[in-house]
XYZ file of C-alpha atoms in Angstrom:
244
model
C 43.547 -45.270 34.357
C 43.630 -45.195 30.439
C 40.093 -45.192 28.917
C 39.144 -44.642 25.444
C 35.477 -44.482 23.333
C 35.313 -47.214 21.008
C 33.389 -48.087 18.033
C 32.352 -51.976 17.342
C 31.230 -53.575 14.305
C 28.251 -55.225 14.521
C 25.380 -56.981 12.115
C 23.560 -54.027 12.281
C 25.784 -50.829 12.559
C 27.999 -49.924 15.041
C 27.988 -49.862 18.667
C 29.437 -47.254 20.579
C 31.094 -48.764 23.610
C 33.677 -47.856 26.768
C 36.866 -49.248 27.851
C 38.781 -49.170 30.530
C 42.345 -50.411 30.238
C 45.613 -51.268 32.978
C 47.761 -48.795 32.548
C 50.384 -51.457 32.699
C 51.510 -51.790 29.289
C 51.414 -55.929 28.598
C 48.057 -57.466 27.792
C 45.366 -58.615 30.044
C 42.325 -60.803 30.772
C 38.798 -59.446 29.299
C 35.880 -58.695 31.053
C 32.722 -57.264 28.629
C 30.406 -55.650 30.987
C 26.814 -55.139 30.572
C 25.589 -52.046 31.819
C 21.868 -51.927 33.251
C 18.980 -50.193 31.316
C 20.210 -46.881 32.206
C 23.281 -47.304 30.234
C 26.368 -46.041 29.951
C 26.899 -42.881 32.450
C 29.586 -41.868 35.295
C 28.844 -44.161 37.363
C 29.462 -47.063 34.873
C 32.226 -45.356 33.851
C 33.841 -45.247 37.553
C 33.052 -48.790 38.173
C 34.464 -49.873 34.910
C 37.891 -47.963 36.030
C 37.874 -49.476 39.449
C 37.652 -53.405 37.705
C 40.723 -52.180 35.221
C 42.457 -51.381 38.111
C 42.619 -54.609 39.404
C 44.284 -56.093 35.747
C 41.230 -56.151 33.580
C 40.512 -54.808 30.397
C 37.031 -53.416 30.400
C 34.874 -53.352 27.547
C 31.122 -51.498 28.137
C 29.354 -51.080 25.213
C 26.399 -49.051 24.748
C 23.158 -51.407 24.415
C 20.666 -49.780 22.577
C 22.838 -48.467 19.638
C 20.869 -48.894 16.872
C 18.910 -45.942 18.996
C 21.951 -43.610 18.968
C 25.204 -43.119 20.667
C 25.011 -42.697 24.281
C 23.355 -41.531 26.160
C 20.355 -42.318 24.150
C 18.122 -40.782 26.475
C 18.806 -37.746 28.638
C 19.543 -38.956 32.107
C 19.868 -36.654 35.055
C 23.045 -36.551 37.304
C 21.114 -38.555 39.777
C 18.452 -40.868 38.990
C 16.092 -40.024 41.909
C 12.184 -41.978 42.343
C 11.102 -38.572 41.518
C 12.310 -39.039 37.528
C 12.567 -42.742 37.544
C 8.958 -43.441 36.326
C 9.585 -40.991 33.290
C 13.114 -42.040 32.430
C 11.636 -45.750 32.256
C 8.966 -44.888 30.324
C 11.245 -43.905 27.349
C 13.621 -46.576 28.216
C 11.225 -49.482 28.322
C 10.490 -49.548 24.286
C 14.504 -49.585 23.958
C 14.624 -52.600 26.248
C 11.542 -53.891 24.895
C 13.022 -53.850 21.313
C 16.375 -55.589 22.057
C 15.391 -59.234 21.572
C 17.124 -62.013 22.131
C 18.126 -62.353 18.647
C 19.292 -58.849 18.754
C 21.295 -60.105 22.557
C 22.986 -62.744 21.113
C 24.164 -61.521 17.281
C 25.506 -57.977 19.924
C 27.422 -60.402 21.939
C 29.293 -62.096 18.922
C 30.764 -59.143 17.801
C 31.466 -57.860 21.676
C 33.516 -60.921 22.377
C 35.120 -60.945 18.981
C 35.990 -57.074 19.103
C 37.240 -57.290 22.491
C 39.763 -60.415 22.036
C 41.178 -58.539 18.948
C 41.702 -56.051 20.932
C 45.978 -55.851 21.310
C 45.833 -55.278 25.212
C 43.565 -58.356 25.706
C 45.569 -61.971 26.609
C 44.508 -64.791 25.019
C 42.203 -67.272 26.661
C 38.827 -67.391 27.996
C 37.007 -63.954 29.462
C 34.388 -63.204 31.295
C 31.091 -60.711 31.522
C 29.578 -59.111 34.185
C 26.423 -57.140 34.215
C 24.149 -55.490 35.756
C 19.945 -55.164 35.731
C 18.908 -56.372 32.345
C 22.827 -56.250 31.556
C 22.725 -59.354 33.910
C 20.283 -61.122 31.789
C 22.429 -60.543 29.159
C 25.392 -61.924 30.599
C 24.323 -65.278 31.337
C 22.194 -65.095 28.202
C 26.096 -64.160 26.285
C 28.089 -67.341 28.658
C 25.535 -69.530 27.600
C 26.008 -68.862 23.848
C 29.831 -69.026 24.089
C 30.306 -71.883 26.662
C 33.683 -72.083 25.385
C 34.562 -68.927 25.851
C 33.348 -67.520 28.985
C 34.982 -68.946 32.005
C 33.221 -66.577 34.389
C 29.855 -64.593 34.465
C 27.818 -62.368 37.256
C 24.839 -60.727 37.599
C 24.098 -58.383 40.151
C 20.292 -57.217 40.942
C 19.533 -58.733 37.326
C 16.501 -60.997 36.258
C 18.493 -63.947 35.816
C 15.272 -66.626 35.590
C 13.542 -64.904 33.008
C 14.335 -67.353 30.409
C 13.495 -69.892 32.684
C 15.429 -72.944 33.742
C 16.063 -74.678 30.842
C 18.288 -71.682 30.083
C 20.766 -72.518 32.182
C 21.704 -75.987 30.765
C 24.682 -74.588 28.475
C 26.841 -72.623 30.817
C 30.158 -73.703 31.434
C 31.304 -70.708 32.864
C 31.804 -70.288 36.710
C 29.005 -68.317 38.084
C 28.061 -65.635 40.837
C 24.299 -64.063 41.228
C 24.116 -61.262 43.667
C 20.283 -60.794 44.662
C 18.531 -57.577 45.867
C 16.329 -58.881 48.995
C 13.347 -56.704 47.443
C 13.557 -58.915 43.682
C 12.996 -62.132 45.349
C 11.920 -64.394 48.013
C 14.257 -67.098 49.725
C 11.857 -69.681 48.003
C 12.110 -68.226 44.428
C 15.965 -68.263 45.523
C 15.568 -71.967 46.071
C 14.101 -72.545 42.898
C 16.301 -70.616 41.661
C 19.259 -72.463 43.040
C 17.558 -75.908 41.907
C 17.672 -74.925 38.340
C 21.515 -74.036 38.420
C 22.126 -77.346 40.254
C 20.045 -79.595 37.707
C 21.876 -78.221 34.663
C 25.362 -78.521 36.393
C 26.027 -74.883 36.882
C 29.302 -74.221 39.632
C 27.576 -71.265 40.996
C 27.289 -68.791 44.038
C 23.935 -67.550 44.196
C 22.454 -64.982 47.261
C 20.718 -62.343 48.104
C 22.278 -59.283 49.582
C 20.556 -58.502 53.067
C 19.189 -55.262 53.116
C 19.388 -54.205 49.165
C 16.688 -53.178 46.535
C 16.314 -53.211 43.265
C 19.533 -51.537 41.713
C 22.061 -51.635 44.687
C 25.725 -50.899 43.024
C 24.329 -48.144 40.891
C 25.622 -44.586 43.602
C 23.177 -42.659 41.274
C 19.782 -43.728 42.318
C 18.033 -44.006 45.324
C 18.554 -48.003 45.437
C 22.638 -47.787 46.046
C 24.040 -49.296 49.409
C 27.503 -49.086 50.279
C 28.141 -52.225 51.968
C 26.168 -54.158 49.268
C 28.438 -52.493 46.424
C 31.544 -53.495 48.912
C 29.825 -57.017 48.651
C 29.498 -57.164 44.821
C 33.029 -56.446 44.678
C 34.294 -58.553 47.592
C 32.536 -61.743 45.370
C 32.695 -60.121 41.867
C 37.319 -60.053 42.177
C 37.982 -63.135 43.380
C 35.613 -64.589 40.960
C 37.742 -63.362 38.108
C 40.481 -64.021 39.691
C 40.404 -67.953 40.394
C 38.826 -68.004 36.502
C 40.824 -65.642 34.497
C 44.635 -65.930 36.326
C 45.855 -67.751 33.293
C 44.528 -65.285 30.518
């Protein structure tokens, strides 16, 4: 599977970023992906691969930039509860720093540096992401309703901004839950908002799963809920993107 660093232009600098890329040579339907607040790694790496092997160019670019290239912190191989309270506590003023002014100026120049790109189709794309990269998906389809025709979040705070953040969204939508984020009633409230501003959604949580469930390099991953992400994340982009 072709891959390649990238660099993209952006109001402030320049991003450093991933890609993954069919090794088919005609073009092919975009997916940006958001990685969580660990960043970009092996493991986002591998999972960017396995979506490019399925037809999509993958773009994963590296959030906190304007921090340094990645990985802006040192991360160990595995991301054990042993280290996890120290690695957040030099991630959390990154994360704390990227507003949503800084979200949504990054995500104009993702989606315009990855449709330029000459393996990507034309037509809509979609974004996927994970952790706080899920907030910043739906945060990114509801600034480019025109644009996105498909966004999920997996384990990801996707309420944050609260409901009234859902009313632009155009984009077809799945939200994969960890049981240990939220209850079945915040779910429901949850689901209420999506339905009052119009959303087409899927929206559950994964039985079993904690906080961080796709990532295989922390104590959080499950198998069968990383099966699961997939099993709703392809035909997702499938049904949305076939014409790109």
């Amino acid at each position: 599977m072709p891959t390649k660093m990238l660099h993209i232009p952006t109001a402030d600098g320049e991003a450093d970023a991933f890609a993954a890329v069919p090794d088919r040579g005609d073009r092919h339907p975009g997916v940006l992906m958001y990685a969580d607040g660990f960043g970009i790694r092996p493991v986002l790496r591998e999972m960017a691969r396995e979506l490019a092997a399925h037809g999509y160019y993958v773009l994963v670019p590296n959030l906190f930039y304007r921090h340094g290239p990645a990985p802006v912190i040192e991360l160990p191989e595995y991301i054990g509860e042993e280290v996890r309270h120290a690695v957040f506590a030099q991630l959390m003023p990154l994360i704390e720093a990227h507003t949503p002014e800084r979200v949504l100026s990054d995500a104009d120049a993702y989606l315009r540096f990855l449709t330029a790109q000459p393996e990507v189709g034309a037509g809509p794309v979609a974004v996927t992401g994970y952790c706080i990269g899920g907030l910043l998906a739906m945060r990114t389809a509801a600034a480019h309703p025109g644009q996105v025709a498909a966004v999920a979040a997996f384990h990801a705070p996707v309420g944050a901004d609260g409901p009234d953040s859902f009313s632009k969204i155009t984009a077809q939508v799945h939200l994969g839950h960890a049981e240990g984020d939220l209850t079945p009633e915040v779910l429901g409230e949850l689901n209420q908002a999506l339905d009052a501003a119009g959303v087409g959604y899927t929206s559950e949580i994964y039985p079993g799963t904690v906080h961080g469930f796709t990532m295989s390099d922390t104590d959080a991953f499950n198998p069968a809920a990383l099966q699961r992400h997939w099993d709703r994340l392809l035909p997702l982009l499938d049904r949305t993107l076939a014409n790109s």
